[in-house]
Backbone as ProteinMPNN parsed JSONL, in Angstrom:
{"seq_chain_A": "MHNLLPVLEALANPHRLRIIAALKVDGRNYVSQLARDVGISRPLLHLHLAKLEAAGLVTSKHELSNDGKALNYFEVADFRLQLDPAAIVEAAKHIKLEKE", "coords_chain_A": {"N_chain_A": [[116.514, 109.037, 73.863], [118.3, 107.138, 73.018], [117.985, 104.434, 73.298], [116.244, 103.537, 71.41], [116.712, 101.854, 69.182], [117.234, 99.178, 70.291], [114.672, 98.738, 71.384], [112.998, 98.842, 69.133], [114.081, 96.671, 67.737], [113.424, 94.608, 69.495], [110.653, 94.679, 69.347], [110.21, 93.908, 66.774], [109.645, 91.289, 66.301], [107.226, 88.785, 65.855], [106.608, 86.841, 67.829], [107.496, 88.057, 70.179], [105.815, 90.266, 70.283], [103.403, 88.935, 70.719], [103.943, 87.879, 73.239], [104.146, 90.194, 74.842], [101.517, 91.108, 74.493], [100.064, 88.987, 75.691], [100.961, 89.159, 78.351], [100.052, 91.695, 78.998], [97.251, 91.463, 78.723], [96.567, 89.211, 80.349], [97.956, 89.711, 82.662], [100.718, 89.615, 85.017], [102.886, 86.753, 84.801], [104.21, 83.427, 85.202], [107.046, 81.681, 83.799], [106.61, 79.003, 82.737], [103.778, 78.804, 82.504], [103.283, 80.992, 80.861], [104.629, 80.212, 78.545], [103.002, 78.08, 77.731], [100.629, 79.507, 77.285], [101.344, 81.211, 75.163], [102.222, 79.434, 73.333], [104.791, 78.455, 72.701], [108.064, 76.943, 73.142], [109.655, 76.635, 76.375], [112.515, 77.204, 76.425], [112.75, 78.784, 74.072], [110.999, 80.829, 74.717], [112.372, 81.952, 76.894], [114.571, 83.109, 75.554], [113.276, 85.102, 74.048], [112.089, 86.612, 76.107], [114.378, 87.556, 77.403], [115.395, 89.325, 75.498], [113.283, 91.175, 75.39], [113.341, 92.094, 78.029], [115.897, 93.226, 78.181], [115.504, 95.38, 76.527], [113.886, 96.862, 78.078], [111.158, 96.451, 78.134], [109.746, 94.477, 79.459], [109.603, 93.261, 82.838], [111.104, 91.244, 85.428], [110.683, 88.988, 88.208], [111.792, 86.925, 90.77], [110.079, 84.523, 92.653], [108.896, 82.51, 95.406], [106.732, 79.751, 95.279], [103.79, 78.541, 97.011], [104.323, 75.867, 97.485], [107.036, 75.809, 97.58], [108.46, 76.003, 95.188], [110.633, 77.678, 92.956], [109.703, 80.409, 91.097], [109.774, 82.351, 88.156], [108.479, 85.328, 87.581], [107.027, 87.364, 85.078], [106.222, 90.612, 83.847], [104.614, 93.241, 81.991], [106.471, 96.138, 81.432], [106.006, 99.577, 82.299], [105.818, 101.415, 79.604], [106.283, 103.802, 76.983], [106.263, 104.521, 73.639], [107.487, 106.845, 71.485], [107.488, 107.577, 68.237], [108.782, 109.412, 65.835], [110.05, 111.636, 63.26], [111.921, 113.303, 64.601], [112.627, 111.795, 66.865], [113.913, 109.686, 65.622], [116.098, 111.01, 64.473], [117.47, 111.751, 66.817], [118.021, 109.211, 67.919], [119.659, 108.194, 65.924], [122.039, 109.481, 66.341], [123.348, 107.975, 68.175], [123.965, 105.572, 67.071], [126.263, 103.151, 66.239], [128.111, 102.156, 63.631], [129.572, 99.251, 62.21], [132.803, 99.023, 60.755], [133.279, 98.214, 57.356]], "CA_chain_A": [[116.021, 108.058, 72.909], [119.381, 106.297, 72.508], [117.597, 103.025, 73.369], [115.194, 103.283, 70.427], [117.035, 100.711, 68.331], [116.917, 97.91, 70.973], [113.22, 98.61, 71.537], [112.448, 98.479, 67.821], [114.512, 95.303, 67.441], [112.635, 93.701, 70.334], [109.265, 94.679, 68.887], [110.151, 93.479, 65.374], [109.408, 89.85, 66.239], [105.832, 88.493, 66.189], [106.511, 86.114, 69.106], [107.647, 89.016, 71.276], [104.568, 91.039, 70.337], [102.407, 88.073, 71.363], [104.304, 87.777, 74.662], [103.726, 91.447, 75.475], [100.054, 91.117, 74.508], [99.591, 88.025, 76.701], [101.25, 89.707, 79.676], [99.188, 92.856, 79.219], [95.863, 91.018, 78.868], [96.407, 88.271, 81.455], [98.721, 90.143, 83.829], [102.013, 88.953, 85.206], [102.78, 85.306, 84.687], [105.487, 82.727, 85.302], [107.546, 81.244, 82.5], [105.965, 77.787, 82.226], [102.407, 79.104, 82.094], [103.35, 81.915, 79.727], [105.01, 79.412, 77.373], [101.79, 77.37, 77.302], [99.667, 80.491, 76.776], [101.811, 81.769, 73.893], [102.382, 78.302, 72.426], [106.18, 78.227, 72.313], [108.82, 76.209, 74.155], [110.253, 77.468, 77.43], [113.811, 77.772, 76.03], [112.53, 79.868, 73.115], [110.392, 81.925, 75.475], [113.444, 82.607, 77.656], [115.337, 83.965, 74.639], [112.471, 86.277, 73.729], [111.942, 87.418, 77.317], [115.652, 88.232, 77.643], [115.45, 90.448, 74.55], [112.304, 92.158, 75.846], [113.798, 92.67, 79.292], [117.047, 94.077, 77.866], [114.978, 96.598, 75.91], [113.096, 97.575, 79.073], [109.734, 96.299, 77.835], [109.181, 93.624, 80.505], [110.418, 93.107, 84.043], [110.944, 89.915, 86.022], [110.896, 88.884, 89.654], [111.761, 85.548, 91.265], [109.279, 84.329, 93.858], [108.661, 81.127, 95.798], [105.322, 79.377, 95.36], [103.404, 77.98, 98.313], [104.943, 74.556, 97.675], [108.484, 75.964, 97.625], [109.081, 76.074, 93.866], [111.062, 79.004, 92.517], [109.04, 80.809, 89.864], [110.212, 83.632, 87.633], [107.313, 86.023, 87.064], [107.273, 88.478, 84.166], [105.111, 91.513, 83.579], [104.925, 94.316, 81.057], [106.934, 97.382, 82.042], [105.269, 100.76, 81.864], [106.621, 102.093, 78.586], [105.601, 104.545, 75.931], [107.176, 104.689, 72.513], [107.146, 107.934, 70.575], [108.29, 107.418, 67.031], [108.59, 110.468, 64.845], [111.354, 111.937, 62.669], [112.848, 113.869, 65.591], [113.121, 110.69, 67.692], [114.856, 108.937, 64.801], [117.317, 111.828, 64.385], [118.174, 111.638, 68.105], [118.525, 107.841, 68.042], [120.728, 107.992, 64.937], [123.281, 110.031, 66.899], [123.941, 106.964, 69.058], [124.202, 104.341, 66.313], [127.662, 102.921, 65.861], [128.177, 101.187, 62.543], [130.845, 98.55, 62.075], [133.509, 99.286, 59.503], [133.226, 97.058, 56.463]], "C_chain_A": [[117.136, 107.178, 72.357], [119.046, 104.808, 72.573], [116.496, 102.675, 72.369], [115.475, 102.031, 69.602], [116.782, 99.369, 69.039], [115.409, 97.682, 71.148], [112.599, 98.185, 70.211], [112.845, 97.063, 67.427], [113.686, 94.297, 68.235], [111.208, 93.589, 69.829], [109.107, 94.154, 67.464], [109.864, 91.992, 65.215], [107.973, 89.538, 66.65], [105.657, 87.72, 67.502], [106.589, 87.091, 70.277], [106.426, 89.919, 71.393], [103.475, 90.234, 71.026], [102.677, 87.921, 72.86], [103.858, 89.029, 75.398], [102.201, 91.492, 75.572], [99.509, 90.184, 75.585], [99.814, 88.567, 78.107], [100.35, 90.9, 79.991], [97.75, 92.418, 79.493], [95.682, 90.187, 80.137], [97.126, 88.695, 82.732], [100.001, 89.345, 83.968], [101.834, 87.443, 85.229], [104.166, 84.693, 84.84], [105.784, 82.019, 83.989], [106.793, 80.035, 81.954], [104.555, 78.058, 81.727], [102.394, 80.027, 80.878], [103.724, 81.172, 78.448], [103.8, 78.642, 76.84], [100.793, 78.344, 76.67], [100.045, 81.002, 75.386], [102.038, 80.666, 72.86], [103.786, 78.127, 71.887], [106.903, 77.509, 73.452], [109.389, 77.169, 75.199], [111.615, 78.012, 77.03], [113.663, 78.932, 75.031], [111.921, 81.078, 73.808], [111.454, 82.685, 76.262], [114.262, 83.545, 76.771], [114.571, 85.243, 74.323], [112.299, 87.186, 74.947], [113.228, 88.174, 77.635], [115.787, 89.455, 76.747], [114.489, 91.556, 74.982], [112.751, 92.852, 77.125], [114.982, 93.607, 79.06], [116.605, 95.403, 77.253], [114.111, 97.405, 76.883], [111.596, 97.453, 78.886], [109.012, 95.378, 78.812], [110.137, 93.608, 81.69], [110.172, 91.711, 84.613], [111.245, 89.97, 87.512], [110.785, 87.423, 90.048], [110.962, 85.511, 92.568], [109.17, 82.84, 94.148], [107.162, 80.875, 95.853], [105.043, 78.8, 96.738], [104.038, 76.623, 98.571], [106.469, 74.612, 97.568], [109.193, 76.017, 96.281], [109.461, 77.514, 93.548], [110.427, 79.302, 91.168], [109.552, 82.183, 89.448], [109.008, 84.284, 86.958], [107.742, 87.187, 86.176], [106.019, 89.319, 84.055], [105.578, 92.613, 82.642], [105.367, 95.537, 81.858], [106.058, 98.524, 81.53], [106.157, 101.503, 80.865], [105.721, 102.805, 77.596], [106.635, 104.811, 74.851], [106.663, 105.814, 71.622], [108.081, 107.827, 69.384], [107.884, 108.491, 66.029], [109.977, 110.802, 64.289], [112.368, 112.497, 63.673], [113.436, 112.783, 66.489], [114.143, 109.864, 66.917], [116.169, 109.694, 64.652], [118.129, 111.686, 65.671], [118.781, 110.249, 68.277], [119.699, 107.605, 67.101], [122.068, 108.52, 65.437], [124.04, 108.983, 67.718], [124.225, 105.638, 68.363], [125.662, 104.262, 65.911], [127.667, 101.824, 64.818], [129.553, 100.547, 62.501], [131.492, 98.913, 60.747], [133.508, 98.032, 58.657], [134.59, 96.729, 55.94]], "O_chain_A": [[116.947, 106.531, 71.327], [119.746, 103.996, 71.968], [115.881, 101.615, 72.48], [114.569, 101.236, 69.353], [116.165, 98.488, 68.44], [114.939, 96.547, 71.067], [111.772, 97.275, 70.17], [112.042, 96.331, 66.849], [113.294, 93.255, 67.709], [110.616, 92.511, 69.88], [107.983, 93.974, 66.996], [109.843, 91.489, 64.092], [107.538, 89.99, 67.709], [104.669, 87.92, 68.209], [105.842, 86.969, 71.248], [106.045, 90.297, 72.501], [102.709, 90.776, 71.823], [101.742, 87.844, 73.656], [103.256, 88.937, 76.468], [101.653, 91.867, 76.608], [98.589, 90.553, 76.315], [98.938, 88.443, 78.963], [99.938, 91.083, 81.136], [97.103, 92.945, 80.397], [94.756, 90.427, 80.912], [96.919, 88.087, 83.782], [100.319, 88.502, 83.129], [100.787, 86.925, 85.618], [105.176, 85.365, 84.631], [104.89, 81.789, 83.174], [106.376, 80.054, 80.796], [104.176, 77.598, 80.65], [101.581, 79.853, 79.97], [103.191, 81.473, 77.38], [103.6, 78.565, 75.628], [100.188, 78.041, 75.642], [99.178, 81.203, 74.535], [102.045, 80.927, 71.657], [103.966, 77.699, 70.747], [106.417, 77.473, 74.583], [109.579, 78.356, 74.935], [111.874, 79.192, 77.269], [114.365, 79.938, 75.133], [112.286, 82.217, 73.519], [111.444, 83.916, 76.298], [114.607, 84.65, 77.189], [115.141, 86.334, 74.328], [112.359, 88.409, 74.816], [113.174, 89.316, 78.09], [116.246, 90.506, 77.194], [114.839, 92.736, 74.945], [112.561, 94.057, 77.284], [115.06, 94.669, 79.679], [117.26, 96.429, 77.442], [113.657, 98.5, 76.552], [110.838, 98.262, 79.42], [107.797, 95.484, 78.979], [111.325, 93.903, 81.555], [109.158, 91.078, 84.316], [111.948, 90.853, 88.003], [109.809, 86.754, 89.709], [111.141, 86.345, 93.456], [109.332, 82.009, 93.254], [106.409, 81.679, 96.404], [105.961, 78.596, 97.533], [104.273, 76.253, 99.721], [107.121, 73.572, 97.475], [110.422, 76.071, 96.243], [108.71, 78.447, 93.833], [110.591, 78.543, 90.213], [109.74, 83.066, 90.284], [108.571, 83.847, 85.894], [108.697, 87.901, 86.484], [104.901, 88.814, 84.156], [106.772, 92.881, 82.514], [104.723, 95.921, 82.835], [105.452, 98.433, 80.462], [107.134, 102.144, 81.251], [104.558, 102.449, 77.407], [107.743, 105.269, 75.129], [105.559, 105.748, 71.081], [109.297, 107.968, 69.508], [106.791, 108.467, 65.462], [110.978, 110.3, 64.799], [113.556, 112.183, 63.588], [114.615, 112.841, 66.838], [115.128, 109.397, 67.488], [117.24, 109.089, 64.698], [119.347, 111.52, 65.617], [119.92, 110.118, 68.725], [120.637, 106.887, 67.449], [123.12, 108.052, 64.999], [125.248, 109.107, 67.921], [124.676, 104.686, 69.0], [126.216, 105.19, 65.32], [127.272, 100.692, 65.094], [130.568, 101.207, 62.724], [130.807, 99.087, 59.739], [133.707, 96.927, 59.16], [134.744, 95.782, 55.169]]}, "name": "protein", "num_of_chains": 1, "seq": "MHNLLPVLEALANPHRLRIIAALKVDGRNYVSQLARDVGISRPLLHLHLAKLEAAGLVTSKHELSNDGKALNYFEVADFRLQLDPAAIVEAAKHIKLEKE"}
């Protein structure tokens, strides 16, 4: 559970929750269409997708469309989050705080 903090940080943003929901409901999607579906700009979507992917919550795959365009498809990763006091104790062992 040492990756609990990145997962919680990724899920703490309403845009990222909406992105996961859209991908789960509509299935995998490419960036331009997903940006339209979620109602945010592509550059902002890329930032959120990078955070979600780093946390292991979404995966991506580059593919070529029939007309030769390179499309980056994203889909929700198979994940399960168990949050209880024991998981927090284990995650806390891996937290490194900066000295003030």
